[in-house]
Coordinates of N, CA and C in Angstrom, one line a residue:
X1 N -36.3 23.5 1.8 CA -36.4 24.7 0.9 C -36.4 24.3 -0.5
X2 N -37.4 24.7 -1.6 CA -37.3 24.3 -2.7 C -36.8 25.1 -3.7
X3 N -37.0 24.2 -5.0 CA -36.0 25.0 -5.9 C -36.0 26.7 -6.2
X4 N -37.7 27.1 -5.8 CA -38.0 28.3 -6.0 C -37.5 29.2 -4.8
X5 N -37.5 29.0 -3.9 CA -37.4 29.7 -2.9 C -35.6 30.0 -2.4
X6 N -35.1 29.0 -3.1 CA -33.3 29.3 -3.3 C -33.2 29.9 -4.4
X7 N -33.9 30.4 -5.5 CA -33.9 31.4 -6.7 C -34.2 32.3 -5.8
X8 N -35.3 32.7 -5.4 CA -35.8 34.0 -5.1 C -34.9 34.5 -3.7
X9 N -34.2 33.6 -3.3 CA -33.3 33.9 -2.3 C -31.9 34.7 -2.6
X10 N -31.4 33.9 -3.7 CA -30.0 34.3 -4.3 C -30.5 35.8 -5.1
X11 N -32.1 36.0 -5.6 CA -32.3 37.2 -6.1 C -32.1 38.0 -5.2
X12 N -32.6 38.1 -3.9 CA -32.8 39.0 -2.7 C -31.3 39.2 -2.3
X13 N -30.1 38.3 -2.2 CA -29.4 38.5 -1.7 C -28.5 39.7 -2.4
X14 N -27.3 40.0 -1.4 CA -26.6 41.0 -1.7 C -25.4 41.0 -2.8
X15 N -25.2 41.8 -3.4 CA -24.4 41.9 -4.8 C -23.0 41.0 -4.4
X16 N -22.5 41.0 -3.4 CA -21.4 40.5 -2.8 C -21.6 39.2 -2.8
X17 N -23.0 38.9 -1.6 CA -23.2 37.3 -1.9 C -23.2 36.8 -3.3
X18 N -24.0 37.3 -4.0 CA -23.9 36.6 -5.0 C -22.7 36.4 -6.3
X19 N -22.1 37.3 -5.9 CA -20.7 37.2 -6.7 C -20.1 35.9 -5.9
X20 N -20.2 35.9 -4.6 CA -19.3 34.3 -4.1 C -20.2 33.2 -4.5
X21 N -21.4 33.5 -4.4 CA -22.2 32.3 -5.2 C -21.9 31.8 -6.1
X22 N -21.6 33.3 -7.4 CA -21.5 32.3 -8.9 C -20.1 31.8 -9.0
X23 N -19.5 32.4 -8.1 CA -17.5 32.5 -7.9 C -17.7 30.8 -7.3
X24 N -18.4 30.1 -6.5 CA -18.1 29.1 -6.1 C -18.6 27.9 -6.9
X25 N -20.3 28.2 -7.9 CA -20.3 27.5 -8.4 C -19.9 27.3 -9.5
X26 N -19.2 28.4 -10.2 CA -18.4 28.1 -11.6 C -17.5 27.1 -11.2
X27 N -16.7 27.4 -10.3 CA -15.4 26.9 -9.4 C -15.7 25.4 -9.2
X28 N -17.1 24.9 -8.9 CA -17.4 23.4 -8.7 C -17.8 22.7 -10.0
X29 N -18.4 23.5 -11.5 CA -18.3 22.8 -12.0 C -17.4 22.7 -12.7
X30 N -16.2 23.7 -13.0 CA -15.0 23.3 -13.6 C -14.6 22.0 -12.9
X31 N -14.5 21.9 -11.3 CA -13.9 21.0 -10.9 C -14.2 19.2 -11.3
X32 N -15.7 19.6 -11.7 CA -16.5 18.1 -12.1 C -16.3 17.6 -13.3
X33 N -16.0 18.8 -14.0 CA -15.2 18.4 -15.5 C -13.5 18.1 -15.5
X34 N -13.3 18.6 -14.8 CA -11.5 18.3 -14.7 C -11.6 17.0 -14.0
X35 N -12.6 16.3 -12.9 CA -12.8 15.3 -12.6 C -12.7 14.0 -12.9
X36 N -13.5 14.1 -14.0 CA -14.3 13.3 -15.1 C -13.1 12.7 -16.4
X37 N -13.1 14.1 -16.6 CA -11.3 14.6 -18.1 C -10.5 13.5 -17.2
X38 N -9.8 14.1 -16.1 CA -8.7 13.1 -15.5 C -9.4 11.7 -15.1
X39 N -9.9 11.7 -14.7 CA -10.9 9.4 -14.2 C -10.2 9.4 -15.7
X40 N -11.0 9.9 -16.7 CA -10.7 8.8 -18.1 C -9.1 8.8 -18.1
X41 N -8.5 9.9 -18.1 CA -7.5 10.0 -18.7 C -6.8 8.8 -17.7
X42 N -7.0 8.6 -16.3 CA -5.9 7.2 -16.2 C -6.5 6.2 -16.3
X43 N -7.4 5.9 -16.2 CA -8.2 4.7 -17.0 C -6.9 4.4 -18.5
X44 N -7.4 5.3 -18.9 CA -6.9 5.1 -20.5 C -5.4 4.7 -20.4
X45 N -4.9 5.3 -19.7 CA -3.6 5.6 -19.6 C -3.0 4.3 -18.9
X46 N -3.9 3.9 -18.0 CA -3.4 2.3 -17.7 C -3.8 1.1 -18.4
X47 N -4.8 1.1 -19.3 CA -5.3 0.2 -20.2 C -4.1 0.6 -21.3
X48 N -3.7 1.4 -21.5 CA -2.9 1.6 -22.9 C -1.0 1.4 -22.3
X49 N -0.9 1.0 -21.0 CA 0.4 1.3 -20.4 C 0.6 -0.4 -20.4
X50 N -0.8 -1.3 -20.4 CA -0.9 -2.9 -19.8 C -0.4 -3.4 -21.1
X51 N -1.6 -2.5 -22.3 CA -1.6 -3.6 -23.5 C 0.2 -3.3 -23.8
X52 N 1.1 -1.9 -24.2 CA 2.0 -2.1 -24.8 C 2.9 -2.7 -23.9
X53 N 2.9 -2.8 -22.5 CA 3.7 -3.6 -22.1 C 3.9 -5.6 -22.1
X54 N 2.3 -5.7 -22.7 CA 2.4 -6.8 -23.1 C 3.6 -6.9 -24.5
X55 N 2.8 -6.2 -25.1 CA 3.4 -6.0 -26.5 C 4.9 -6.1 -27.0
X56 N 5.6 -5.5 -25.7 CA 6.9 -5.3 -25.4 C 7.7 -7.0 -25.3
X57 N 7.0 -7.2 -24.3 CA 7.6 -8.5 -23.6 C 7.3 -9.6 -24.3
X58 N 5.9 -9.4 -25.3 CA 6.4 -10.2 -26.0 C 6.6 -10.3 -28.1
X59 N 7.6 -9.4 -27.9 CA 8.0 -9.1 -29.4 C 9.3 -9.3 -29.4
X60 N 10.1 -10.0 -30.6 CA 11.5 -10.8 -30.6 C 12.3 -9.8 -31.4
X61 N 11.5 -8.3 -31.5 CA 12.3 -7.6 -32.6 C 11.5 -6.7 -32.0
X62 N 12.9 -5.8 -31.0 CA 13.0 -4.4 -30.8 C 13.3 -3.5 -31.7
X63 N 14.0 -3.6 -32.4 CA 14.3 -2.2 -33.6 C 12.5 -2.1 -34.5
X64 N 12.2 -3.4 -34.6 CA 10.7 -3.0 -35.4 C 9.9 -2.6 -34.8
X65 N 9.7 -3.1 -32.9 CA 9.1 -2.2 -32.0 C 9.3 -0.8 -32.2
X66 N 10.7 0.1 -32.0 CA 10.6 1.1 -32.2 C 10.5 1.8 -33.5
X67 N 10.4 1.3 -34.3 CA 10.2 1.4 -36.0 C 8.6 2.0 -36.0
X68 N 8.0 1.2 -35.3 CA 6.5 1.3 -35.0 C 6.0 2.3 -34.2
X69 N 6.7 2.6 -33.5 CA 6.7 4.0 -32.4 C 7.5 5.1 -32.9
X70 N 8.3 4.8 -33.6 CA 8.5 6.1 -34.5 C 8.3 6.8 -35.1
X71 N 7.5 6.1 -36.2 CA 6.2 6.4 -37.0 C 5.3 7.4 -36.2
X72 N 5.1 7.7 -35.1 CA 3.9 8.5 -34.6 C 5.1 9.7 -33.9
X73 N 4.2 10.7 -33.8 CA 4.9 12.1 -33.6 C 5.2 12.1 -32.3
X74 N 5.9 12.4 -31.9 CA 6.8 12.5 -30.3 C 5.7 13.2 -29.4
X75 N 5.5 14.2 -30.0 CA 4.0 14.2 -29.2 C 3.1 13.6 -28.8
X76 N 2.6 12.3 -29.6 CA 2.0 11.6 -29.4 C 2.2 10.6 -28.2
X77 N 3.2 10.5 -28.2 CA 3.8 9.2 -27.6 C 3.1 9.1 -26.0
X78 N 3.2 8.2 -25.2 CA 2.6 8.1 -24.0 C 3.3 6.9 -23.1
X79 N 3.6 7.1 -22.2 CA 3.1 6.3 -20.8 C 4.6 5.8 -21.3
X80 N 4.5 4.0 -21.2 CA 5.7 3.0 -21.4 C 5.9 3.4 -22.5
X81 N 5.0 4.1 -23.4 CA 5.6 4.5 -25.1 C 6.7 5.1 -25.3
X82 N 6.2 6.2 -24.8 CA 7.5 7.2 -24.5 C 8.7 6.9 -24.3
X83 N 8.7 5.9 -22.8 CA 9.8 5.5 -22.0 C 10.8 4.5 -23.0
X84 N 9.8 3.7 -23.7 CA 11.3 2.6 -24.5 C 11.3 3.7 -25.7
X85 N 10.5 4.2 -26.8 CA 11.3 5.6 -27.2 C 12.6 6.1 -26.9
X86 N 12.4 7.0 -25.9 CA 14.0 7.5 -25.6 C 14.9 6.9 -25.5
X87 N 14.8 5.6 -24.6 CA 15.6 5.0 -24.4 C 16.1 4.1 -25.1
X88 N 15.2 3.9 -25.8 CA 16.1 2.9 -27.5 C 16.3 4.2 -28.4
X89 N 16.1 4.8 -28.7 CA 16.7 5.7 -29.5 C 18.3 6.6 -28.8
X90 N 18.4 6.8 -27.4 CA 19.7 6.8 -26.8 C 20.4 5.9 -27.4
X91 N 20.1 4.2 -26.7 CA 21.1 2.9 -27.3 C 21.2 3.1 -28.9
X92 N 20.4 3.5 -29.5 CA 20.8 3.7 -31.2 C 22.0 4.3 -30.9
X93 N 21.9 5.8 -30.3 CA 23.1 6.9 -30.8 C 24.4 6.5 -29.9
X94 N 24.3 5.9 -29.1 CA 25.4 5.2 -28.1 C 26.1 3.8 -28.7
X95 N 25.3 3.0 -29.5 CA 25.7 1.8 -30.0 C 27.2 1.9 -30.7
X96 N 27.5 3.1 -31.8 CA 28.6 3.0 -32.2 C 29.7 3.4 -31.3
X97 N 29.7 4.2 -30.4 CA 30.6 4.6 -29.3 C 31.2 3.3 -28.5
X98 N 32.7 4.1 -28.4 CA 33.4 2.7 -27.5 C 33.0 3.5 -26.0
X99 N 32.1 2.9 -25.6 CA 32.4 3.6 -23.9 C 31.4 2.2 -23.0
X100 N 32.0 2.3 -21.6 CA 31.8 1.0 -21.2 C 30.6 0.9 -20.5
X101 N 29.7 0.0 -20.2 CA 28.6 -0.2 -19.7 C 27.5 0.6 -18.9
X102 N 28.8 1.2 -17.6 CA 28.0 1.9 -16.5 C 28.0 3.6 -17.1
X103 N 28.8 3.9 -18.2 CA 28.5 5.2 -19.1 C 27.3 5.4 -19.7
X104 N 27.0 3.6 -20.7 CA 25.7 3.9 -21.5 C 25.0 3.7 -20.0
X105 N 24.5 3.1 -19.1 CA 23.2 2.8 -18.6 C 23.1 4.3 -18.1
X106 N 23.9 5.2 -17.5 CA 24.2 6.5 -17.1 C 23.3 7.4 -18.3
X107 N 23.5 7.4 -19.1 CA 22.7 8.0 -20.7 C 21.6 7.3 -20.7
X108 N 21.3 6.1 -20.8 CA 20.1 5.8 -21.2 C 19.6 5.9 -19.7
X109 N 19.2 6.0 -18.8 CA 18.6 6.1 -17.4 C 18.2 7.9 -17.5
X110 N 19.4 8.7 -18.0 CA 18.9 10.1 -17.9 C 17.8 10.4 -19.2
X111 N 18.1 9.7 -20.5 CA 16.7 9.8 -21.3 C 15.6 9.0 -20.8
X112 N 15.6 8.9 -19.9 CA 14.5 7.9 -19.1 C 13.8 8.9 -18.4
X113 N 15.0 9.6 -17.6 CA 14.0 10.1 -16.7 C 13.7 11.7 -17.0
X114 N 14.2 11.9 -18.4 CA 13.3 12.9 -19.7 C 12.4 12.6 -19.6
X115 N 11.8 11.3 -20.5 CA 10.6 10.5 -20.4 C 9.6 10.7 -19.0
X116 N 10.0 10.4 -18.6 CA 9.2 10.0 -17.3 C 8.6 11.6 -16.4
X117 N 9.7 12.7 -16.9 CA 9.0 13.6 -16.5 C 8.3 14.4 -17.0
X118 N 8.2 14.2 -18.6 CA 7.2 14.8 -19.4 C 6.1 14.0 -18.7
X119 N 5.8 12.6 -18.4 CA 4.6 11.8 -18.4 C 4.3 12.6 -17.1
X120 N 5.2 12.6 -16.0 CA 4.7 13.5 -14.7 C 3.5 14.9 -15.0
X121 N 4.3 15.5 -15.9 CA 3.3 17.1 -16.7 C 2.1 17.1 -17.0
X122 N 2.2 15.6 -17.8 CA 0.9 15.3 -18.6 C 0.2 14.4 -17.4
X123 N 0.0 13.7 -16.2 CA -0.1 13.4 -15.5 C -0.8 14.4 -14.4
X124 N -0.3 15.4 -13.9 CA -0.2 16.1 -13.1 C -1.6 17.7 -13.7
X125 N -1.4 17.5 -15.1 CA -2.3 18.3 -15.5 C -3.4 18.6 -14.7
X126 N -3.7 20.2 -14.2 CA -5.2 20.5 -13.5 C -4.8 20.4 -12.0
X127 N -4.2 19.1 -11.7 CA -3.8 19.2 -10.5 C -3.8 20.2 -9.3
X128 N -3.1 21.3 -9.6 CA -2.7 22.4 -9.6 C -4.4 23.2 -9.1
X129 N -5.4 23.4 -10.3 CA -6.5 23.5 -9.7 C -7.4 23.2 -8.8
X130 N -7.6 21.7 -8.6 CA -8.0 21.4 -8.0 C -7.2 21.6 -6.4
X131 N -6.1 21.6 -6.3 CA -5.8 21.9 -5.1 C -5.8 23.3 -5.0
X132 N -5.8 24.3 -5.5 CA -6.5 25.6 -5.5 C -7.8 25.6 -4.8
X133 N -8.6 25.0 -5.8 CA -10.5 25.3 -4.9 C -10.2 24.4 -4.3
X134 N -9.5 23.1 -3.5 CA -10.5 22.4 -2.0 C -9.5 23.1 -1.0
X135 N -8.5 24.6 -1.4 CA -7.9 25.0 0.3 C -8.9 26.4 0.2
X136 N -8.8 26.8 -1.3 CA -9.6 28.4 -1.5 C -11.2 28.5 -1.1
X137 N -11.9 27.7 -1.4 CA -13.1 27.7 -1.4 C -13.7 28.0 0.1
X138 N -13.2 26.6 1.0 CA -14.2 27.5 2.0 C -13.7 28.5 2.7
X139 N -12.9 29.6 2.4 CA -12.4 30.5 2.6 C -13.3 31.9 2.2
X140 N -13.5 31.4 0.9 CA -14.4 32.2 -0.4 C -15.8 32.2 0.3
X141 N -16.1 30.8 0.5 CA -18.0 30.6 1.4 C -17.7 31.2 3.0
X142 N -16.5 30.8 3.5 CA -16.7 31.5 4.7 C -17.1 33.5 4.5
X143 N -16.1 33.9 3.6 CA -16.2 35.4 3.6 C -17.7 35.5 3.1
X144 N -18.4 35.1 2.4 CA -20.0 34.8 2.0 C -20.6 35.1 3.1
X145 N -20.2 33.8 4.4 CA -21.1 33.8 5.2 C -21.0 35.2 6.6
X146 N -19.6 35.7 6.4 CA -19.7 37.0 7.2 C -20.5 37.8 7.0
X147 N -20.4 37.8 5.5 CA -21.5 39.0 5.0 C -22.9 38.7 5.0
X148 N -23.0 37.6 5.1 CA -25.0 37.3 5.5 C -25.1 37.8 6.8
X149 N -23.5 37.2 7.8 CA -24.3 37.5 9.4 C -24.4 38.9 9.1
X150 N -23.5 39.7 8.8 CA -23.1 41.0 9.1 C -24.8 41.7 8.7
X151 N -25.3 41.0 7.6 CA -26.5 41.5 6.7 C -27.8 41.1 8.0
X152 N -27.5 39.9 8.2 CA -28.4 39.8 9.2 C -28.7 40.8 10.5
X153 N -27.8 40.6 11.1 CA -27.6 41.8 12.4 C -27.8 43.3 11.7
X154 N -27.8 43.6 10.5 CA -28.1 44.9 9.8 C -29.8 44.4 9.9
X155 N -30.4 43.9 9.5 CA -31.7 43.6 9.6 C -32.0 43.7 10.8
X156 N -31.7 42.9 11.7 CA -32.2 43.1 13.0 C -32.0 44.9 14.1
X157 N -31.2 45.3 13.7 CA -30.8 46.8 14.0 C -32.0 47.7 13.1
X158 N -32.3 47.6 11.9 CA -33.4 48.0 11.5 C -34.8 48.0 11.8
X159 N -35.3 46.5 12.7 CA -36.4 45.9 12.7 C -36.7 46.7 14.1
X160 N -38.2 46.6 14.0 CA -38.9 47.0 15.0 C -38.7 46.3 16.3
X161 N -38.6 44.8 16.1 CA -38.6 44.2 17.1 C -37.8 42.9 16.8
X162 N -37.1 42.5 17.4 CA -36.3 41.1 16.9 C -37.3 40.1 16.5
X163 N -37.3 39.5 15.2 CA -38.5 38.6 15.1 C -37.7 37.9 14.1
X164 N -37.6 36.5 13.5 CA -37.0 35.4 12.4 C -36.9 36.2 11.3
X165 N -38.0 37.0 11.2 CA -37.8 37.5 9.3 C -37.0 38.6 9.0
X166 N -36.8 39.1 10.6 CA -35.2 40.0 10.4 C -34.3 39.5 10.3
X167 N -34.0 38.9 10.3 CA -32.6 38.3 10.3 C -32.4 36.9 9.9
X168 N -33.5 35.9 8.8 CA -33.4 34.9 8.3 C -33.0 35.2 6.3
X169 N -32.7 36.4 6.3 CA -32.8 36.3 4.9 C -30.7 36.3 5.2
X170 N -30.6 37.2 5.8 CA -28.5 37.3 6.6 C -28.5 35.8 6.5
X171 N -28.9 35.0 7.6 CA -28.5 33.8 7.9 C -28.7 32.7 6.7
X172 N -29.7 33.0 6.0 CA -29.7 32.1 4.9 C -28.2 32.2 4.2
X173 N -28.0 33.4 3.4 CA -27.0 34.1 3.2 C -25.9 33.3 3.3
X174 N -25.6 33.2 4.7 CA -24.8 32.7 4.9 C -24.7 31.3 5.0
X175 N -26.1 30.6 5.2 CA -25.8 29.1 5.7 C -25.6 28.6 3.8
X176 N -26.0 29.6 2.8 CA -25.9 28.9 1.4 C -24.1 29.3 1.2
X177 N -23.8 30.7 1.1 CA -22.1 30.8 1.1 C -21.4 29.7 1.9
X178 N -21.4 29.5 2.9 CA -21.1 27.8 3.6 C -21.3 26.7 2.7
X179 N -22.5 26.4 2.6 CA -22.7 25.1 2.1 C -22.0 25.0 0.8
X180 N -22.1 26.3 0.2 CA -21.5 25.9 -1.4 C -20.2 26.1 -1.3
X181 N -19.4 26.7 -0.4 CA -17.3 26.7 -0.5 C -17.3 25.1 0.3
X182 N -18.3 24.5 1.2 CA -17.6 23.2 1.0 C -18.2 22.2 -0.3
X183 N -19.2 22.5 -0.6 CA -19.5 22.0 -1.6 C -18.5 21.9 -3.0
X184 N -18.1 23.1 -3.3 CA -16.6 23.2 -4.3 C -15.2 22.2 -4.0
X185 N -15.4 22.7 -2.0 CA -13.8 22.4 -1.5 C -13.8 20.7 -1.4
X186 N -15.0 19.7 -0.9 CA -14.8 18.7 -0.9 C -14.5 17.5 -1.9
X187 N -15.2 17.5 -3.2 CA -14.7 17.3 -4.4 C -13.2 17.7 -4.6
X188 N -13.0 18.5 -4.4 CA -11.5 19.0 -5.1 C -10.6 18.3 -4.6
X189 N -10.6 18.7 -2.8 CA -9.5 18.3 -2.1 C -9.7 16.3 -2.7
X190 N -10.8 15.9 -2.6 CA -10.9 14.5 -2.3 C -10.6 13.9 -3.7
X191 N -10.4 14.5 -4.9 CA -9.8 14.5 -6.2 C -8.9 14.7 -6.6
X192 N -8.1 15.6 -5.7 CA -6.6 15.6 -5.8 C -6.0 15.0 -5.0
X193 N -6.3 14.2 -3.8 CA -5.4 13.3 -3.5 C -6.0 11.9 -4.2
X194 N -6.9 11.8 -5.0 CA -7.4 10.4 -5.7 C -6.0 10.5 -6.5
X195 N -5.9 11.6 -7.2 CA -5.0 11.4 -8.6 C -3.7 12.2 -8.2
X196 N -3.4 12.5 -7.6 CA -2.2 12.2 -7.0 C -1.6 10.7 -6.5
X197 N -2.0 10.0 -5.8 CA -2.2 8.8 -5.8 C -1.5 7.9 -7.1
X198 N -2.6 8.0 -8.1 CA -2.5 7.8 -9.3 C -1.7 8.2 -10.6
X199 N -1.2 9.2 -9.8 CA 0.2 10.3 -10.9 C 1.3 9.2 -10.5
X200 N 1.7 9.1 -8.6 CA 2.4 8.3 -8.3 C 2.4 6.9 -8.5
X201 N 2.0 6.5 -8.5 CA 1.7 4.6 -9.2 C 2.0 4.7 -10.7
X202 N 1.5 5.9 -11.8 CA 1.9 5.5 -13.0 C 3.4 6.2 -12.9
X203 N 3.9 6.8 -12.2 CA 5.6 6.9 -12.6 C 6.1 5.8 -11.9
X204 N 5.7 5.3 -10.7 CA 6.5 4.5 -9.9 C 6.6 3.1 -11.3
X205 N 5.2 2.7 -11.9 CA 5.2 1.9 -13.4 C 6.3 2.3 -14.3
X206 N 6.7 3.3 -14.6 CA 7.5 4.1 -15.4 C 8.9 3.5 -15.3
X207 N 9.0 3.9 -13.8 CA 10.7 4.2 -13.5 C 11.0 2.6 -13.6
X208 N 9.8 1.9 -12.9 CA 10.2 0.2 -13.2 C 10.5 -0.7 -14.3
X209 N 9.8 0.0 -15.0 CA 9.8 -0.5 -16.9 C 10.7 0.1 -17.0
X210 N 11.5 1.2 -16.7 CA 12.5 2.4 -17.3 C 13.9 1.4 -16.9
X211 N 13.9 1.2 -15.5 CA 15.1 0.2 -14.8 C 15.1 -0.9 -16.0
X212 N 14.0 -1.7 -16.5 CA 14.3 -3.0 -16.7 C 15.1 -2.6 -18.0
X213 N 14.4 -1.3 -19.0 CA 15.3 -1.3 -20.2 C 16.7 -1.1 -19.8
X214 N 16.9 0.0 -19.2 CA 18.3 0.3 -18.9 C 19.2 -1.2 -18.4
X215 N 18.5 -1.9 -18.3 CA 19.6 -3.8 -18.1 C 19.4 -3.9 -19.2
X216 N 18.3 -3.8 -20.0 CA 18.7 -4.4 -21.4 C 19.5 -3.8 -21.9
X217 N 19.3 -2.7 -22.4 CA 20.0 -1.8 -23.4 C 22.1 -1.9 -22.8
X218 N 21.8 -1.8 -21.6 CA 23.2 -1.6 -21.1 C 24.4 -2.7 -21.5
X219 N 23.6 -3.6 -21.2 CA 24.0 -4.9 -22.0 C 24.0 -5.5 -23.4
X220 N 23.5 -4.7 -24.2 CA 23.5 -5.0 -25.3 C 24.3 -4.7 -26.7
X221 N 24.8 -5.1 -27.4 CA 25.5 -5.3 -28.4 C 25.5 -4.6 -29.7

């Protein structure tokens, strides 16, 4: 079937179909954009989580590390940035306090895991959508495709004689409402368990960088 004959098809079709039509393909290209948006964003998010952890491990002067991270707006902050953030700024406001070891790591572990769940939010972003359209969708194409058969079998109750052209414009109907809720639903579902996946590996990075401060800081002087 060519491109012309899927126009002049979705013209013919019924007000209903075509509302699940444009309802599924709006629905698939948001999803290809929120796709796209999130791939970069962990890309980025791991390339920028490698370099400052290099950075970390090897600089002999924490206070100027955070000196350096201070300077940028709390908003800004990201990933391992965030994470020694809080947590050296905790050990700042705890340093003068007499309280013993397993108190501070207790404080600096809970501004950790502050940190760590703002990065979940920002992580997690869309998420939400896309598991929306890959359960909603072929739900959305299925109800499409009732109403082609139903349209169909209305054709053939009209027709003189049962013949293909009564009842192929119903079935098209329906075989395109089909094709496009899985069309929406496959991408999404197969997208949100990609970056889910990927939410989990960069916190599980998190909480491990998060552990190693809390030895240092707890220990320190």
């Amino acid at each position: 079937m060519n491109e012309l004959s899927l126009l002049e098809l979705f013209a013919q079709a019924t007000l209903i179909v075509k509302i699940v039509v444009v309802i599924l393909i709006i629905a698939s290209i948001i999803t290809w954009l929120i796709i796209v948006e999130r791939y970069l964003h962990f890309q980025e998010a791991e390339e920028f989580n490698n370099e400052f952890e290099t950075l970390f491990w090897n600089t002999k002067d924490l206070q100027k590390l955070f000196k350096s991270v201070s300077s940028k707006d709390a908003s800004e902050l990201v990933g391992l940035e965030r994470v020694f953030y809080y947590s050296y700024k905790e050990n700042i406001k705890l340093k003068d306090l007499k309280i013993d070891s397993q108190t501070k790591s207790e404080n600096i572990s809970r501004s950790i895991r502050i940190a760590i769940s703002k990065e979940e939010g920002v992580h997690t972003k869309h998420l939400q959508y896309l598991a929306n359209v890959g359960s909603v969708s072929p739900y959305i194409g299925l109800f499409g495709t009732v109403i082609g058969i139903v349209n169909a079998f209305q054709g053939l109750s009209d027709a003189t004689q049962a013949t293909i052209n009564a009842v192929a414009p119903g079935i098209s109907e329906a075989l395109i409402a089909t094709a496009l809720g899985l069309f929406a639903a496959i991408p999404a579902v197969l997208a949100f368990n990609k970056f889910t996946v990927s939410t989990e590996a960069q916190i599980k990075s998190l909480s491990v960088f998060g552990e190693e401060l809390v030895s240092i800081f707890s220990h320190s002087k």
